Amino acid sequence: MRRFSVFTLISGTGWLIDLGLTVALVMTGAGPFLASVIGSLTAVTFVFAISQLMVFDTGGRIQTQHYGRYLVWHAVTIPLASGAVAGLTGLFEGPVGYLADALPWSLADLLPGVTALSAGAAKAAITPVTLTANFFFMRWLLERRGV
């Protein structure tokens, strides 16, 4: 449980990187799918490196020989998760827009926009599933342990 907790903290930092890039890219005109792919790829690379040093039994070294397989894993999971983000963004825009409209104008002006906020909410909604799947895949990849 301790290792999963540390992995969650590292992944949380990666998630903030992912979320920040996703929202920033949507604000600059990128679609939620592309923004999510770029944010996710940056974050999973960070998590891959740091978690090897702090979570998994790799002798305190980053095992770059596994990075290719890790990227193949994410070549499947990132598009799936990004598709979910894009779909959920559309579902969340109505309620998020309603909430944003209810805010005082001075606070609403500080927000990045309904689509960007909705993409961030969608990213948050899928995080528990992607976090858990990534932990078990990395454990298998680096330590060859089953679920």
Coordinates of N, CA and C in Angstrom, one line a residue:
M1 N 0.8 -1.2 0.0 CA 0.0 0.0 0.0 C 0.9 1.3 0.0
R2 N 2.0 1.2 0.7 CA 2.9 2.4 0.7 C 3.4 2.7 -0.7
R3 N 3.8 1.7 -1.4 CA 4.3 2.0 -2.8 C 3.2 2.6 -3.7
F4 N 2.0 2.1 -3.5 CA 0.9 2.7 -4.3 C 0.7 4.1 -3.9
S5 N 0.8 4.4 -2.6 CA 0.6 5.8 -2.1 C 1.7 6.7 -2.7
V6 N 2.9 6.3 -2.7 CA 4.0 7.1 -3.3 C 3.8 7.2 -4.8
F7 N 3.4 6.2 -5.4 CA 3.1 6.2 -6.9 C 2.0 7.2 -7.1
T8 N 1.0 7.2 -6.2 CA -0.1 8.2 -6.4 C 0.4 9.6 -6.3
L9 N 1.3 9.9 -5.3 CA 1.8 11.3 -5.2 C 2.6 11.7 -6.4
I10 N 3.4 10.7 -6.9 CA 4.2 11.0 -8.2 C 3.3 11.2 -9.3
S11 N 2.3 10.4 -9.4 CA 1.3 10.5 -10.5 C 0.5 11.7 -10.4
G12 N 0.2 12.2 -9.1 CA -0.5 13.4 -8.9 C 0.3 14.6 -9.5
T13 N 1.6 14.6 -9.3 CA 2.4 15.6 -9.9 C 2.3 15.6 -11.4
G14 N 2.4 14.3 -11.9 CA 2.2 14.1 -13.4 C 0.9 14.6 -13.8
W15 N -0.1 14.3 -13.0 CA -1.5 14.7 -13.4 C -1.6 16.2 -13.4
L16 N -0.9 16.9 -12.5 CA -1.0 18.4 -12.6 C -0.3 18.9 -13.8
I17 N 0.8 18.3 -14.2 CA 1.5 18.6 -15.5 C 0.5 18.4 -16.6
D18 N -0.1 17.2 -16.6 CA -1.1 16.8 -17.7 C -2.2 17.8 -17.7
L19 N -2.8 18.1 -16.6 CA -4.0 18.9 -16.6 C -3.6 20.4 -17.0
G20 N -2.5 20.9 -16.5 CA -2.1 22.2 -16.9 C -1.8 22.3 -18.4
L21 N -1.1 21.4 -18.9 CA -0.9 21.4 -20.4 C -2.2 21.3 -21.2
T22 N -3.1 20.4 -20.7 CA -4.4 20.2 -21.4 C -5.2 21.4 -21.4
V23 N -5.3 22.0 -20.3 CA -6.2 23.3 -20.2 C -5.5 24.4 -21.0
A24 N -4.2 24.6 -20.8 CA -3.5 25.6 -21.6 C -3.6 25.4 -23.1
L25 N -3.5 24.2 -23.5 CA -3.6 24.0 -25.0 C -5.0 24.2 -25.5
V26 N -6.0 23.8 -24.7 CA -7.4 24.1 -25.1 C -7.6 25.6 -25.2
M27 N -7.0 26.3 -24.2 CA -7.2 27.8 -24.2 C -6.6 28.4 -25.4
T28 N -5.5 27.8 -26.0 CA -4.9 28.4 -27.1 C -5.5 27.9 -28.4
G29 N -6.5 27.1 -28.4 CA -7.3 26.7 -29.6 C -7.1 25.2 -30.0
A30 N -6.3 24.4 -29.2 CA -6.2 23.0 -29.6 C -7.5 22.3 -29.1
G31 N -7.9 21.3 -29.8 CA -9.0 20.5 -29.5 C -8.7 19.7 -28.2
P32 N -9.7 19.3 -27.5 CA -9.5 18.5 -26.2 C -8.8 17.2 -26.4
F33 N -9.0 16.5 -27.5 CA -8.3 15.2 -27.8 C -6.8 15.5 -27.9
L34 N -6.4 16.4 -28.8 CA -5.0 16.6 -29.1 C -4.3 17.2 -27.8
A35 N -5.0 18.1 -27.1 CA -4.5 18.7 -25.9 C -4.2 17.6 -24.8
S36 N -5.2 16.7 -24.7 CA -5.1 15.6 -23.8 C -3.9 14.7 -24.1
V37 N -3.7 14.4 -25.4 CA -2.7 13.5 -25.8 C -1.3 14.1 -25.5
I38 N -1.1 15.4 -25.8 CA 0.2 16.0 -25.5 C 0.4 16.1 -24.0
G39 N -0.6 16.5 -23.2 CA -0.5 16.6 -21.8 C -0.2 15.2 -21.2
S40 N -0.9 14.2 -21.6 CA -0.7 12.8 -21.1 C 0.7 12.3 -21.4
L41 N 1.1 12.5 -22.6 CA 2.5 11.9 -23.0 C 3.6 12.6 -22.2
T42 N 3.5 13.9 -21.9 CA 4.4 14.6 -21.1 C 4.4 14.0 -19.7
A43 N 3.2 13.9 -19.1 CA 3.0 13.4 -17.8 C 3.5 12.0 -17.6
V44 N 3.2 11.1 -18.5 CA 3.5 9.7 -18.3 C 5.0 9.5 -18.4
T45 N 5.7 10.3 -19.2 CA 7.2 10.3 -19.3 C 7.8 10.7 -17.9
F46 N 7.2 11.7 -17.3 CA 7.7 12.1 -16.0 C 7.5 11.0 -15.0
V47 N 6.3 10.4 -15.0 CA 5.9 9.4 -14.0 C 6.8 8.2 -14.2
F48 N 7.1 7.8 -15.5 CA 7.9 6.6 -15.8 C 9.3 6.8 -15.1
A49 N 9.9 8.0 -15.3 CA 11.2 8.2 -14.8 C 11.3 8.3 -13.3
I50 N 10.4 9.1 -12.7 CA 10.5 9.4 -11.2 C 10.0 8.1 -10.4
S51 N 9.0 7.4 -10.9 CA 8.6 6.3 -10.1 C 9.6 5.1 -10.1
Q52 N 10.4 5.1 -11.1 CA 11.5 4.0 -11.0 C 12.5 4.3 -9.9
L53 N 12.7 5.6 -9.7 CA 13.7 6.0 -8.6 C 13.1 5.9 -7.2
M54 N 11.7 6.0 -7.1 CA 11.1 6.1 -5.8 C 10.1 5.0 -5.4
V55 N 9.7 4.2 -6.4 CA 8.6 3.2 -6.1 C 9.0 1.8 -6.4
F56 N 9.5 1.6 -7.6 CA 9.7 0.2 -8.1 C 11.1 -0.2 -7.8
D57 N 11.3 -1.6 -7.8 CA 12.6 -2.2 -7.5 C 13.4 -2.2 -8.7
T58 N 14.1 -1.1 -9.0 CA 14.9 -1.0 -10.2 C 16.4 -0.7 -9.8
G59 N 16.7 -0.9 -8.6 CA 18.1 -0.6 -8.2 C 18.4 0.9 -8.2
G60 N 17.4 1.7 -8.1 CA 17.6 3.2 -8.0 C 18.1 3.8 -9.3
R61 N 17.8 3.0 -10.4 CA 18.2 3.5 -11.8 C 16.9 3.5 -12.7
I62 N 17.0 4.4 -13.6 CA 15.9 4.5 -14.6 C 16.2 3.5 -15.7
Q63 N 15.4 2.5 -15.9 CA 15.6 1.4 -16.9 C 15.0 1.9 -18.2
T64 N 15.8 2.6 -19.0 CA 15.3 3.1 -20.3 C 14.9 2.0 -21.3
Q65 N 15.5 0.8 -21.1 CA 15.2 -0.2 -22.1 C 13.7 -0.6 -22.0
H66 N 13.0 -0.2 -21.0 CA 11.5 -0.5 -20.9 C 10.7 0.6 -21.4
Y67 N 11.3 1.7 -21.8 CA 10.5 2.9 -22.2 C 9.7 2.6 -23.4
G68 N 10.3 1.9 -24.4 CA 9.6 1.6 -25.6 C 8.3 0.8 -25.4
R69 N 8.3 -0.2 -24.5 CA 7.1 -1.0 -24.1 C 6.1 -0.1 -23.4
Y70 N 6.7 0.8 -22.5 CA 5.8 1.7 -21.8 C 5.1 2.6 -22.8
L71 N 5.8 3.1 -23.8 CA 5.1 4.0 -24.8 C 4.1 3.2 -25.6
V72 N 4.4 1.9 -25.9 CA 3.4 1.1 -26.6 C 2.1 1.0 -25.7
W73 N 2.3 0.7 -24.4 CA 1.1 0.7 -23.5 C 0.3 2.0 -23.6
H74 N 1.0 3.1 -23.6 CA 0.3 4.4 -23.6 C -0.1 4.8 -25.0
A75 N 0.4 4.1 -26.0 CA -0.1 4.4 -27.4 C -1.5 3.8 -27.5
V76 N -1.8 2.9 -26.7 CA -3.2 2.3 -26.6 C -4.0 3.1 -25.6
T77 N -3.5 3.3 -24.4 CA -4.3 3.9 -23.3 C -4.5 5.4 -23.4
I78 N -3.5 6.1 -23.9 CA -3.7 7.6 -24.0 C -4.8 7.9 -25.0
P79 N -4.8 7.3 -26.2 CA -6.0 7.6 -27.1 C -7.3 7.2 -26.5
L80 N -7.4 6.1 -25.8 CA -8.6 5.7 -25.2 C -9.0 6.7 -24.1
A81 N -8.1 7.1 -23.3 CA -8.4 8.1 -22.2 C -8.7 9.4 -22.8
S82 N -8.0 9.8 -23.9 CA -8.2 11.1 -24.5 C -9.6 11.2 -25.2
G83 N -10.0 10.0 -25.8 CA -11.3 9.9 -26.4 C -12.4 10.1 -25.3
A84 N -12.1 9.5 -24.1 CA -13.1 9.7 -23.0 C -13.1 11.1 -22.6
V85 N -11.9 11.8 -22.5 CA -11.8 13.2 -22.1 C -12.6 14.0 -23.1
A86 N -12.4 13.8 -24.4 CA -13.2 14.6 -25.4 C -14.7 14.4 -25.3
G87 N -15.1 13.1 -25.1 CA -16.5 12.9 -25.0 C -17.1 13.5 -23.7
L88 N -16.4 13.3 -22.6 CA -16.9 13.9 -21.4 C -16.9 15.4 -21.4
T89 N -15.9 16.0 -22.1 CA -15.8 17.4 -22.2 C -17.2 18.0 -22.7
G90 N -17.7 17.3 -23.8 CA -18.9 17.8 -24.3 C -20.1 17.6 -23.4
L91 N -20.1 16.5 -22.6 CA -21.1 16.3 -21.6 C -21.1 17.3 -20.5
F92 N -19.8 17.7 -20.1 CA -19.6 18.6 -18.9 C -19.8 20.1 -19.3
E93 N -19.8 20.4 -20.6 CA -19.9 21.9 -20.9 C -21.1 22.5 -20.5
G94 N -22.3 21.8 -20.6 CA -23.5 22.4 -20.1 C -23.5 22.7 -18.6
P95 N -23.3 21.7 -17.8 CA -23.3 22.0 -16.4 C -22.2 23.0 -15.9
V96 N -21.0 22.9 -16.5 CA -19.9 23.8 -16.2 C -20.2 25.2 -16.6
G97 N -20.8 25.3 -17.8 CA -21.2 26.7 -18.3 C -22.3 27.3 -17.4
Y98 N -23.2 26.4 -16.9 CA -24.3 26.9 -16.0 C -23.6 27.4 -14.7
L99 N -22.7 26.6 -14.1 CA -22.0 27.0 -12.9 C -21.2 28.3 -13.1
A100 N -20.5 28.4 -14.3 CA -19.7 29.6 -14.6 C -20.6 30.8 -14.7
D101 N -21.8 30.7 -15.3 CA -22.7 31.8 -15.4 C -23.2 32.3 -14.1
A102 N -23.2 31.4 -13.1 CA -23.8 31.7 -11.8 C -22.7 32.4 -10.9
L103 N -21.5 32.4 -11.3 CA -20.4 33.1 -10.6 C -20.5 34.6 -10.8
P104 N -20.0 35.4 -9.8 CA -19.9 36.8 -10.0 C -19.0 37.1 -11.2
W105 N -19.3 38.2 -11.9 CA -18.6 38.5 -13.1 C -17.1 38.6 -12.9
S106 N -16.6 39.1 -11.8 CA -15.2 39.3 -11.5 C -14.5 37.9 -11.4
L107 N -15.2 37.0 -10.8 CA -14.6 35.6 -10.6 C -14.6 34.9 -11.9
A108 N -15.7 35.0 -12.6 CA -15.9 34.3 -13.9 C -14.9 34.8 -14.9
D109 N -14.5 36.0 -14.9 CA -13.4 36.5 -15.8 C -12.1 35.9 -15.6
L110 N -11.8 35.3 -14.4 CA -10.6 34.7 -14.1 C -10.5 33.3 -14.6
L111 N -11.6 32.7 -14.9 CA -11.7 31.3 -15.4 C -11.2 31.2 -16.8
P112 N -10.6 30.0 -17.2 CA -10.0 29.8 -18.5 C -11.0 29.6 -19.6
G113 N -12.3 29.4 -19.3 CA -13.3 29.2 -20.4 C -14.0 27.9 -20.1
V114 N -15.2 27.8 -20.6 CA -16.1 26.6 -20.3 C -15.5 25.3 -20.9
T115 N -15.0 25.4 -22.1 CA -14.4 24.2 -22.7 C -13.2 23.7 -22.0
A116 N -12.3 24.6 -21.6 CA -11.1 24.3 -20.9 C -11.4 23.7 -19.5
L117 N -12.3 24.4 -18.8 CA -12.7 23.8 -17.5 C -13.4 22.5 -17.6
S118 N -14.2 22.3 -18.7 CA -14.8 21.0 -18.9 C -13.8 19.9 -19.2
A119 N -12.8 20.3 -20.0 CA -11.7 19.3 -20.3 C -11.0 18.9 -19.0
G120 N -10.7 19.9 -18.2 CA -10.1 19.6 -16.9 C -10.9 18.7 -16.0
A121 N -12.2 19.0 -16.0 CA -13.1 18.1 -15.2 C -13.2 16.7 -15.7
A122 N -13.2 16.6 -17.0 CA -13.2 15.3 -17.7 C -11.9 14.5 -17.4
K123 N -10.8 15.2 -17.4 CA -9.5 14.6 -17.1 C -9.6 14.1 -15.6
A124 N -10.1 14.8 -14.7 CA -10.2 14.4 -13.3 C -11.1 13.2 -13.2
A125 N -12.2 13.1 -14.0 CA -13.1 12.0 -13.8 C -12.5 10.7 -14.2
I126 N -11.6 10.7 -15.2 CA -11.0 9.4 -15.6 C -9.7 9.0 -14.9
T127 N -9.2 9.9 -14.1 CA -7.9 9.7 -13.4 C -7.9 8.4 -12.5
P128 N -8.9 8.1 -11.7 CA -8.7 6.9 -10.9 C -8.5 5.6 -11.7
V129 N -9.2 5.5 -12.8 CA -9.0 4.3 -13.7 C -7.6 4.3 -14.3
T130 N -7.2 5.4 -14.9 CA -5.9 5.5 -15.5 C -4.7 5.3 -14.5
L131 N -4.8 5.9 -13.4 CA -3.8 5.8 -12.3 C -3.6 4.3 -11.9
T132 N -4.7 3.7 -11.6 CA -4.6 2.3 -11.2 C -4.0 1.4 -12.3
A133 N -4.5 1.5 -13.5 CA -4.0 0.7 -14.6 C -2.5 0.9 -14.8
N134 N -2.1 2.2 -14.7 CA -0.7 2.5 -15.0 C 0.2 1.9 -13.9
F135 N -0.3 2.0 -12.6 CA 0.5 1.4 -11.5 C 0.8 -0.1 -11.8
F136 N -0.3 -0.8 -12.1 CA -0.2 -2.3 -12.2 C 0.6 -2.6 -13.5
F137 N 0.5 -1.8 -14.6 CA 1.3 -2.1 -15.7 C 2.8 -1.8 -15.4
M138 N 3.1 -0.7 -14.8 CA 4.5 -0.5 -14.5 C 5.1 -1.5 -13.5
R139 N 4.3 -2.0 -12.6 CA 4.8 -3.0 -11.7 C 5.1 -4.3 -12.5
W140 N 4.2 -4.6 -13.4 CA 4.5 -5.8 -14.2 C 5.7 -5.6 -15.1
L141 N 5.8 -4.4 -15.7 CA 6.9 -4.2 -16.7 C 8.2 -4.1 -16.0
L142 N 8.3 -3.5 -14.9 CA 9.6 -3.3 -14.2 C 10.0 -4.4 -13.3
E143 N 9.0 -5.1 -12.7 CA 9.3 -6.1 -11.7 C 8.8 -7.5 -12.1
R144 N 8.1 -7.5 -13.2 CA 7.5 -8.8 -13.8 C 6.7 -9.5 -12.7
R145 N 5.9 -8.7 -12.1 CA 4.9 -9.2 -11.1 C 3.5 -9.1 -11.7
G146 N 2.7 -10.1 -11.3 CA 1.3 -10.1 -11.8 C 0.5 -9.1 -11.0
V147 N -0.7 -9.0 -11.3 CA -1.7 -8.1 -10.6 C -2.0 -8.7 -9.3

